[in-house]
PDB file of C-alpha atoms in Angstrom:
ATOM      1  CA  MET U   1     -12.211 -24.395  49.071  1.00  0.00           C
ATOM      2  CA  THR U   2     -11.079 -20.845  48.439  1.00  0.00           C
ATOM      3  CA  SER U   3      -7.767 -22.110  47.126  1.00  0.00           C
ATOM      4  CA  PHE U   4      -9.553 -24.640  44.888  1.00  0.00           C
ATOM      5  CA  PHE U   5     -11.850 -22.041  43.300  1.00  0.00           C
ATOM      6  CA  SER U   6      -8.957 -19.581  42.977  1.00  0.00           C
ATOM      7  CA  LYS U   7      -7.009 -22.134  40.981  1.00  0.00           C
ATOM      8  CA  ILE U   8      -9.976 -22.745  38.679  1.00  0.00           C
ATOM      9  CA  PHE U   9     -10.547 -19.013  38.247  1.00  0.00           C
ATOM     10  CA  ASN U  10      -6.879 -18.389  37.504  1.00  0.00           C
ATOM     11  CA  LYS U  11      -6.802 -21.190  34.949  1.00  0.00           C
ATOM     12  CA  LYS U  12      -9.878 -19.764  33.207  1.00  0.00           C
ATOM     13  CA  THR U  13      -8.328 -16.290  33.226  1.00  0.00           C
ATOM     14  CA  GLU U  14      -5.091 -17.637  31.756  1.00  0.00           C
ATOM     15  CA  SER U  15      -7.097 -19.489  29.097  1.00  0.00           C
ATOM     16  CA  ILE U  16      -9.014 -16.312  28.167  1.00  0.00           C
ATOM     17  CA  GLU U  17      -5.813 -14.255  28.059  1.00  0.00           C
ATOM     18  CA  SER U  18      -4.096 -16.899  25.948  1.00  0.00           C
ATOM     19  CA  SER U  19      -7.049 -16.973  23.556  1.00  0.00           C
ATOM     20  CA  THR U  20      -7.070 -13.171  23.351  1.00  0.00           C
ATOM     21  CA  GLN U  21      -3.361 -13.068  22.600  1.00  0.00           C
ATOM     22  CA  LYS U  22      -3.883 -15.415  19.655  1.00  0.00           C
ATOM     23  CA  GLN U  23      -6.375 -13.014  18.087  1.00  0.00           C
ATOM     24  CA  PRO U  24      -5.025 -10.440  15.598  1.00  0.00           C
ATOM     25  CA  GLN U  25      -4.426  -7.156  17.359  1.00  0.00           C
ATOM     26  CA  HIS U  26      -4.300  -5.151  14.144  1.00  0.00           C
ATOM     27  CA  GLN U  27      -6.139  -5.293  10.854  1.00  0.00           C
ATOM     28  CA  LEU U  28      -5.893  -3.279   7.681  1.00  0.00           C
ATOM     29  CA  TYR U  29      -9.157  -1.699   6.577  1.00  0.00           C
ATOM     30  CA  VAL U  30      -7.789   0.633   3.897  1.00  0.00           C
ATOM     31  CA  ASP U  31      -5.574  -0.219   0.941  1.00  0.00           C
ATOM     32  CA  ILE U  32      -3.852   2.742  -0.720  1.00  0.00           C
ATOM     33  CA  HIS U  33      -2.148   1.111  -3.709  1.00  0.00           C
ATOM     34  CA  SER U  34      -3.688  -1.150  -6.340  1.00  0.00           C
ATOM     35  CA  HIS U  35      -4.320  -1.453 -10.056  1.00  0.00           C
ATOM     36  CA  LEU U  36      -7.934  -2.563 -10.155  1.00  0.00           C
ATOM     37  CA  LEU U  37      -9.490  -0.214 -12.723  1.00  0.00           C
ATOM     38  CA  PRO U  38     -10.068  -2.230 -15.887  1.00  0.00           C
ATOM     39  CA  GLY U  39      -8.010  -1.806 -19.020  1.00  0.00           C
ATOM     40  CA  ILE U  40      -5.956   1.309 -18.301  1.00  0.00           C
ATOM     41  CA  ASP U  41      -2.593  -0.004 -17.099  1.00  0.00           C
ATOM     42  CA  ASP U  42      -0.802  -3.282 -16.308  1.00  0.00           C
ATOM     43  CA  GLY U  43      -3.399  -4.299 -13.722  1.00  0.00           C
ATOM     44  CA  SER U  44      -6.941  -5.542 -14.307  1.00  0.00           C
ATOM     45  CA  LYS U  45      -7.578  -6.296 -17.959  1.00  0.00           C
ATOM     46  CA  ALA U  46     -11.392  -6.317 -17.893  1.00  0.00           C
ATOM     47  CA  MET U  47     -14.349  -5.406 -15.701  1.00  0.00           C
ATOM     48  CA  PHE U  48     -14.874  -9.074 -14.845  1.00  0.00           C
ATOM     49  CA  HIS U  49     -11.410  -9.180 -13.308  1.00  0.00           C
ATOM     50  CA  SER U  50     -11.898  -5.890 -11.452  1.00  0.00           C
ATOM     51  CA  ILE U  51     -15.097  -7.130  -9.802  1.00  0.00           C
ATOM     52  CA  LYS U  52     -13.382 -10.381  -8.847  1.00  0.00           C
ATOM     53  CA  PHE U  53     -10.403  -8.529  -7.351  1.00  0.00           C
ATOM     54  CA  VAL U  54     -12.526  -6.058  -5.384  1.00  0.00           C
ATOM     55  CA  SER U  55     -14.672  -8.866  -4.014  1.00  0.00           C
ATOM     56  CA  ALA U  56     -11.565 -10.804  -2.928  1.00  0.00           C
ATOM     57  CA  MET U  57     -10.110  -7.748  -1.183  1.00  0.00           C
ATOM     58  CA  GLN U  58     -13.397  -7.133   0.628  1.00  0.00           C
ATOM     59  CA  LYS U  59     -13.346 -10.718   1.883  1.00  0.00           C
ATOM     60  CA  LEU U  60      -9.855 -10.098   3.292  1.00  0.00           C
ATOM     61  CA  GLY U  61     -11.346  -7.405   5.534  1.00  0.00           C
ATOM     62  CA  TYR U  62     -10.738  -4.243   3.507  1.00  0.00           C
ATOM     63  CA  LYS U  63     -13.460  -1.609   3.784  1.00  0.00           C
ATOM     64  CA  LYS U  64     -11.920   0.985   1.460  1.00  0.00           C
ATOM     65  CA  LEU U  65      -9.730   0.600  -1.620  1.00  0.00           C
ATOM     66  CA  ILE U  66      -7.928   3.642  -2.987  1.00  0.00           C
ATOM     67  CA  ILE U  67      -7.081   2.492  -6.507  1.00  0.00           C
ATOM     68  CA  THR U  68      -3.932   3.989  -8.029  1.00  0.00           C
ATOM     69  CA  PRO U  69      -3.458   3.451 -11.775  1.00  0.00           C
ATOM     70  CA  HIS U  70      -0.122   4.390 -13.283  1.00  0.00           C
ATOM     71  CA  ILE U  71       0.339   7.772 -14.894  1.00  0.00           C
ATOM     72  CA  MET U  72       3.503   7.248 -16.895  1.00  0.00           C
ATOM     73  CA  SER U  73       3.884   9.309 -20.064  1.00  0.00           C
ATOM     74  CA  HIS U  74       6.061   6.786 -21.904  1.00  0.00           C
ATOM     75  CA  ARG U  75       3.804   3.831 -21.191  1.00  0.00           C
ATOM     76  CA  TYR U  76       0.400   4.581 -19.621  1.00  0.00           C
ATOM     77  CA  LYS U  77      -0.977   7.887 -20.839  1.00  0.00           C
ATOM     78  CA  ASN U  78      -3.703   8.176 -18.250  1.00  0.00           C
ATOM     79  CA  SER U  79      -5.187  11.400 -16.937  1.00  0.00           C
ATOM     80  CA  SER U  80      -7.263  12.445 -13.952  1.00  0.00           C
ATOM     81  CA  LYS U  81     -10.335  12.487 -16.198  1.00  0.00           C
ATOM     82  CA  ILE U  82      -9.785   8.947 -17.528  1.00  0.00           C
ATOM     83  CA  ILE U  83      -9.157   7.551 -14.049  1.00  0.00           C
ATOM     84  CA  LEU U  84     -12.166   9.198 -12.412  1.00  0.00           C
ATOM     85  CA  GLU U  85     -14.482   8.123 -15.232  1.00  0.00           C
ATOM     86  CA  LYS U  86     -13.297   4.508 -14.912  1.00  0.00           C
ATOM     87  CA  LEU U  87     -13.757   4.709 -11.153  1.00  0.00           C
ATOM     88  CA  GLU U  88     -17.427   5.634 -11.508  1.00  0.00           C
ATOM     89  CA  ILE U  89     -18.006   2.730 -13.900  1.00  0.00           C
ATOM     90  CA  LEU U  90     -16.400   0.285 -11.455  1.00  0.00           C
ATOM     91  CA  LYS U  91     -18.418   1.733  -8.561  1.00  0.00           C
ATOM     92  CA  ASP U  92     -21.637   1.035 -10.467  1.00  0.00           C
ATOM     93  CA  ALA U  93     -20.478  -2.497 -11.259  1.00  0.00           C
ATOM     94  CA  ILE U  94     -19.682  -3.450  -7.663  1.00  0.00           C
ATOM     95  CA  ALA U  95     -22.973  -1.923  -6.517  1.00  0.00           C
ATOM     96  CA  ASP U  96     -24.765  -4.202  -8.980  1.00  0.00           C
ATOM     97  CA  HIS U  97     -22.929  -7.140  -7.392  1.00  0.00           C
ATOM     98  CA  ASP U  98     -23.715  -6.023  -3.805  1.00  0.00           C
ATOM     99  CA  ILE U  99     -20.042  -5.739  -2.831  1.00  0.00           C
ATOM    100  CA  ASP U 100     -19.856  -3.587   0.283  1.00  0.00           C
ATOM    101  CA  VAL U 101     -16.592  -1.675  -0.066  1.00  0.00           C
ATOM    102  CA  THR U 102     -15.796   1.999  -0.638  1.00  0.00           C
ATOM    103  CA  LEU U 103     -13.813   2.813  -3.769  1.00  0.00           C
ATOM    104  CA  GLU U 104     -11.705   5.910  -4.346  1.00  0.00           C
ATOM    105  CA  ALA U 105      -9.000   6.700  -6.870  1.00  0.00           C
ATOM    106  CA  ALA U 106      -5.666   8.466  -6.898  1.00  0.00           C
ATOM    107  CA  SER U 107      -2.661   7.637  -9.052  1.00  0.00           C
ATOM    108  CA  GLU U 108       0.810   6.175  -8.875  1.00  0.00           C
ATOM    109  CA  TYR U 109       2.834   8.909 -10.571  1.00  0.00           C
ATOM    110  CA  TYR U 110       6.068   8.123 -12.352  1.00  0.00           C
ATOM    111  CA  LEU U 111       8.634  10.855 -11.787  1.00  0.00           C
ATOM    112  CA  ASP U 112       9.181  12.342 -15.233  1.00  0.00           C
ATOM    113  CA  ASP U 113       8.673  15.645 -17.044  1.00  0.00           C
ATOM    114  CA  HIS U 114       4.971  14.904 -17.459  1.00  0.00           C
ATOM    115  CA  PHE U 115       4.567  14.595 -13.694  1.00  0.00           C
ATOM    116  CA  LEU U 116       6.339  17.931 -13.189  1.00  0.00           C
ATOM    117  CA  SER U 117       3.921  19.487 -15.684  1.00  0.00           C
ATOM    118  CA  LEU U 118       0.922  18.071 -13.799  1.00  0.00           C
ATOM    119  CA  LEU U 119       2.413  19.323 -10.552  1.00  0.00           C
ATOM    120  CA  ASP U 120       2.699  22.842 -11.969  1.00  0.00           C
ATOM    121  CA  LYS U 121      -0.948  22.710 -13.075  1.00  0.00           C
ATOM    122  CA  GLY U 122      -2.162  21.275  -9.772  1.00  0.00           C
ATOM    123  CA  ASP U 123      -3.705  18.402 -11.718  1.00  0.00           C
ATOM    124  CA  ILE U 124      -2.887  15.727  -9.129  1.00  0.00           C
ATOM    125  CA  LEU U 125      -5.051  12.897  -7.814  1.00  0.00           C
ATOM    126  CA  THR U 126      -4.185  12.531  -4.163  1.00  0.00           C
ATOM    127  CA  LEU U 127      -4.641  10.041  -1.378  1.00  0.00           C
ATOM    128  CA  HIS U 128      -6.841  11.509   1.350  1.00  0.00           C
ATOM    129  CA  GLY U 129      -6.549  15.079   0.062  1.00  0.00           C
ATOM    130  CA  LYS U 130      -2.813  15.772   0.248  1.00  0.00           C
ATOM    131  CA  TYR U 131      -0.706  12.604  -0.074  1.00  0.00           C
ATOM    132  CA  VAL U 132       0.887  11.933  -3.485  1.00  0.00           C
ATOM    133  CA  LEU U 133       1.918   8.380  -4.341  1.00  0.00           C
ATOM    134  CA  PHE U 134       4.936   8.309  -6.651  1.00  0.00           C
ATOM    135  CA  GLU U 135       7.368   5.831  -8.140  1.00  0.00           C
ATOM    136  CA  MET U 136      10.591   5.943 -10.138  1.00  0.00           C
ATOM    137  CA  SER U 137      12.835   3.667 -12.169  1.00  0.00           C
ATOM    138  CA  TYR U 138      13.814   0.481 -10.369  1.00  0.00           C
ATOM    139  CA  THR U 139      17.357   0.605 -11.695  1.00  0.00           C
ATOM    140  CA  ARG U 140      18.378   4.289 -11.567  1.00  0.00           C
ATOM    141  CA  PRO U 141      17.227   7.343  -9.669  1.00  0.00           C
ATOM    142  CA  PRO U 142      15.626  10.286 -11.470  1.00  0.00           C
ATOM    143  CA  VAL U 143      17.690  13.385 -12.077  1.00  0.00           C
ATOM    144  CA  ASP U 144      17.304  15.718  -9.085  1.00  0.00           C
ATOM    145  CA  LEU U 145      15.084  13.472  -6.955  1.00  0.00           C
ATOM    146  CA  GLU U 146      15.644  15.799  -4.012  1.00  0.00           C
ATOM    147  CA  GLY U 147      14.463  18.786  -6.058  1.00  0.00           C
ATOM    148  CA  ILE U 148      11.301  17.012  -7.238  1.00  0.00           C
ATOM    149  CA  VAL U 149      10.432  16.032  -3.681  1.00  0.00           C
ATOM    150  CA  PHE U 150      11.043  19.615  -2.569  1.00  0.00           C
ATOM    151  CA  ASN U 151       8.649  20.876  -5.272  1.00  0.00           C
ATOM    152  CA  MET U 152       5.940  18.447  -4.134  1.00  0.00           C
ATOM    153  CA  ILE U 153       6.234  19.631  -0.555  1.00  0.00           C
ATOM    154  CA  LEU U 154       6.348  23.278  -1.657  1.00  0.00           C
ATOM    155  CA  ALA U 155       3.085  22.727  -3.568  1.00  0.00           C
ATOM    156  CA  GLY U 156       1.444  21.558  -0.341  1.00  0.00           C
ATOM    157  CA  TYR U 157       1.578  17.809  -0.896  1.00  0.00           C
ATOM    158  CA  ILE U 158       2.993  15.029   1.249  1.00  0.00           C
ATOM    159  CA  PRO U 159       5.097  12.714  -0.955  1.00  0.00           C
ATOM    160  CA  VAL U 160       4.636   8.968  -0.495  1.00  0.00           C
ATOM    161  CA  LEU U 161       7.176   6.705  -2.163  1.00  0.00           C
ATOM    162  CA  ALA U 162       5.587   3.519  -3.479  1.00  0.00           C
ATOM    163  CA  HIS U 163       7.376   0.276  -2.581  1.00  0.00           C
ATOM    164  CA  PRO U 164      10.783   1.753  -1.599  1.00  0.00           C
ATOM    165  CA  GLU U 165      12.084  -1.763  -1.027  1.00  0.00           C
ATOM    166  CA  ARG U 166      11.921  -2.512  -4.767  1.00  0.00           C
ATOM    167  CA  TYR U 167      14.378   0.129  -6.003  1.00  0.00           C
ATOM    168  CA  ILE U 168      17.555  -1.774  -6.797  1.00  0.00           C
ATOM    169  CA  HIS U 169      19.627   1.406  -7.060  1.00  0.00           C
ATOM    170  CA  MET U 170      18.971   2.084  -3.364  1.00  0.00           C
ATOM    171  CA  HIS U 171      19.823  -1.367  -2.029  1.00  0.00           C
ATOM    172  CA  SER U 172      23.573  -0.882  -1.766  1.00  0.00           C
ATOM    173  CA  ASP U 173      23.339   2.408   0.139  1.00  0.00           C
ATOM    174  CA  PHE U 174      20.694   2.426   2.854  1.00  0.00           C
ATOM    175  CA  SER U 175      21.512   6.039   3.697  1.00  0.00           C
ATOM    176  CA  GLN U 176      19.444   6.995   0.634  1.00  0.00           C
ATOM    177  CA  TYR U 177      16.340   5.800   2.459  1.00  0.00           C
ATOM    178  CA  THR U 178      17.284   7.792   5.534  1.00  0.00           C
ATOM    179  CA  ALA U 179      17.879  10.924   3.442  1.00  0.00           C
ATOM    180  CA  LEU U 180      14.424  10.682   1.822  1.00  0.00           C
ATOM    181  CA  LYS U 181      12.743  10.204   5.183  1.00  0.00           C
ATOM    182  CA  GLU U 182      14.583  13.216   6.571  1.00  0.00           C
ATOM    183  CA  GLN U 183      13.362  15.267   3.622  1.00  0.00           C
ATOM    184  CA  GLY U 184       9.750  14.419   4.477  1.00  0.00           C
ATOM    185  CA  VAL U 185       9.006  11.464   2.196  1.00  0.00           C
ATOM    186  CA  LEU U 186       6.699   8.792   3.622  1.00  0.00           C
ATOM    187  CA  PHE U 187       7.209   5.135   2.674  1.00  0.00           C
ATOM    188  CA  GLN U 188       4.545   2.731   1.410  1.00  0.00           C
ATOM    189  CA  LEU U 189       5.699  -0.866   1.705  1.00  0.00           C
ATOM    190  CA  ASN U 190       4.254  -3.630  -0.463  1.00  0.00           C
ATOM    191  CA  LEU U 191       2.986  -6.355   1.861  1.00  0.00           C
ATOM    192  CA  ASN U 192       3.888  -9.067  -0.632  1.00  0.00           C
ATOM    193  CA  SER U 193       7.519  -7.972  -0.485  1.00  0.00           C
ATOM    194  CA  LEU U 194       7.645  -9.455   3.012  1.00  0.00           C
ATOM    195  CA  ALA U 195       6.602 -12.829   1.595  1.00  0.00           C
ATOM    196  CA  GLY U 196       9.487 -12.809  -0.897  1.00  0.00           C
ATOM    197  CA  TYR U 197       7.102 -12.317  -3.821  1.00  0.00           C
ATOM    198  CA  TYR U 198       9.501 -10.106  -5.803  1.00  0.00           C
ATOM    199  CA  SER U 199      12.903 -11.430  -4.694  1.00  0.00           C
ATOM    200  CA  LYS U 200      14.896 -12.396  -1.633  1.00  0.00           C
ATOM    201  CA  LYS U 201      16.838  -9.125  -1.793  1.00  0.00           C
ATOM    202  CA  VAL U 202      13.630  -7.066  -1.890  1.00  0.00           C
ATOM    203  CA  GLN U 203      12.301  -9.120   1.026  1.00  0.00           C
ATOM    204  CA  ASN U 204      15.419  -8.397   3.088  1.00  0.00           C
ATOM    205  CA  VAL U 205      15.229  -4.649   2.437  1.00  0.00           C
ATOM    206  CA  ALA U 206      11.505  -4.679   3.300  1.00  0.00           C
ATOM    207  CA  LYS U 207      12.234  -6.372   6.620  1.00  0.00           C
ATOM    208  CA  LYS U 208      14.975  -3.857   7.370  1.00  0.00           C
ATOM    209  CA  LEU U 209      12.615  -0.936   6.741  1.00  0.00           C
ATOM    210  CA  VAL U 210      10.047  -2.551   9.041  1.00  0.00           C
ATOM    211  CA  ASN U 211      12.566  -3.235  11.805  1.00  0.00           C
ATOM    212  CA  LYS U 212      13.851   0.346  11.667  1.00  0.00           C
ATOM    213  CA  GLY U 213      10.315   1.751  11.978  1.00  0.00           C
ATOM    214  CA  MET U 214      10.493   3.515   8.611  1.00  0.00           C
ATOM    215  CA  VAL U 215       7.176   2.307   7.138  1.00  0.00           C
ATOM    216  CA  ASP U 216       4.188   4.689   7.048  1.00  0.00           C
ATOM    217  CA  PHE U 217       1.752   2.908   4.746  1.00  0.00           C
ATOM    218  CA  LEU U 218       1.110  -0.650   3.602  1.00  0.00           C
ATOM    219  CA  GLY U 219      -0.095  -1.429   0.095  1.00  0.00           C
ATOM    220  CA  SER U 220      -1.277  -4.474  -1.793  1.00  0.00           C
ATOM    221  CA  ASP U 221      -0.109  -3.232  -5.236  1.00  0.00           C
ATOM    222  CA  ILE U 222      -2.528  -5.761  -6.683  1.00  0.00           C
ATOM    223  CA  HIS U 223      -2.338  -6.439 -10.419  1.00  0.00           C
ATOM    224  CA  LYS U 224      -3.527 -10.055 -10.553  1.00  0.00           C
ATOM    225  CA  MET U 225      -5.182 -12.777  -8.463  1.00  0.00           C
ATOM    226  CA  GLN U 226      -1.926 -14.523  -7.609  1.00  0.00           C
ATOM    227  CA  GLN U 227      -0.878 -11.444  -5.665  1.00  0.00           C
ATOM    228  CA  ILE U 228      -4.123 -11.484  -3.682  1.00  0.00           C
ATOM    229  CA  GLU U 229      -3.433 -15.100  -2.710  1.00  0.00           C
ATOM    230  CA  THR U 230       0.037 -14.149  -1.438  1.00  0.00           C
ATOM    231  CA  LEU U 231      -1.418 -11.111   0.309  1.00  0.00           C
ATOM    232  CA  GLU U 232      -3.814 -13.314   2.238  1.00  0.00           C
ATOM    233  CA  THR U 233      -0.944 -15.318   3.728  1.00  0.00           C
ATOM    234  CA  VAL U 234       0.771 -12.108   4.895  1.00  0.00           C
ATOM    235  CA  LEU U 235      -2.397 -10.605   6.374  1.00  0.00           C
ATOM    236  CA  LYS U 236      -3.136 -13.787   8.328  1.00  0.00           C
ATOM    237  CA  GLY U 237       0.428 -14.342   9.499  1.00  0.00           C
ATOM    238  CA  PRO U 238       2.476 -12.857  12.365  1.00  0.00           C
ATOM    239  CA  LEU U 239       4.295 -10.324  10.173  1.00  0.00           C
ATOM    240  CA  LEU U 240       1.421  -7.842  10.080  1.00  0.00           C
ATOM    241  CA  GLN U 241       1.381  -7.545  13.855  1.00  0.00           C
ATOM    242  CA  LYS U 242       5.144  -6.964  13.898  1.00  0.00           C
ATOM    243  CA  ILE U 243       4.789  -4.155  11.355  1.00  0.00           C
ATOM    244  CA  PHE U 244       2.196  -2.381  13.489  1.00  0.00           C
ATOM    245  CA  GLU U 245       4.278  -2.821  16.631  1.00  0.00           C
ATOM    246  CA  LYS U 246       7.401  -1.270  15.086  1.00  0.00           C
ATOM    247  CA  ASN U 247       5.837   1.366  12.813  1.00  0.00           C
ATOM    248  CA  LYS U 248       3.098   3.985  12.880  1.00  0.00           C
ATOM    249  CA  ILE U 249       0.888   2.756  10.036  1.00  0.00           C
ATOM    250  CA  LEU U 250      -1.484   5.412   8.703  1.00  0.00           C
ATOM    251  CA  ASN U 251      -3.761   3.393   6.387  1.00  0.00           C
ATOM    252  CA  ASN U 252      -6.743   3.128   8.684  1.00  0.00           C
ATOM    253  CA  SER U 253      -6.753   6.880   9.347  1.00  0.00           C
ATOM    254  CA  PHE U 254      -8.034   7.192   5.754  1.00  0.00           C
ATOM    255  CA  LEU U 255     -11.210   5.263   6.542  1.00  0.00           C
TER     256      LEU U 255
END
């Protein structure tokens, strides 16, 4: 009898353990990169779209969205004032629609002379108080990238490179990634890169960064609904768990 009940108990235990193992061990609650403020860059075109995007992200399990419009002097002439004013308008709109998600704003800064000017003035919108999200040309590095990064760190900021996997000029020499990490730059990977959304080459570099444990943040980089649909497949698939297992992901510490 003891043996019989032991077998039943063991089978139930195995079933529970198996069921538990199938459940997601990790979930993202904070997104640190998106373009959801209406009408100020290449993301959301109107308030209707912004509300739709925020609602969709909330349904995917996000509790906080740190929205990061471009500040790019040659294309998107945004400022801290413009971004923060738009943020308040969007906050009011989602409150009217009973969407339970926290909204904050920073910026995705393009490395140019205008950014250096803002850095000198201390006019920087940060992630969680001290992290600065920045980008550069996809095809060629900025002049004196190392010096710009040094100036950010000297000013008391922690530089976060947006979607490092997408910079074509870095693909042929992976040591460039290592050098930036050694200088103190954190990496924010686009989740959709892992689904091959941008290209097969970008996907391969993204996987390499994940496997080497070089990813610090994960971002949606949402501009349109199609990207949210791709994002959903990544969040519900096995890749997210692998990222967390191989990397120390900081997103949820911003909650």
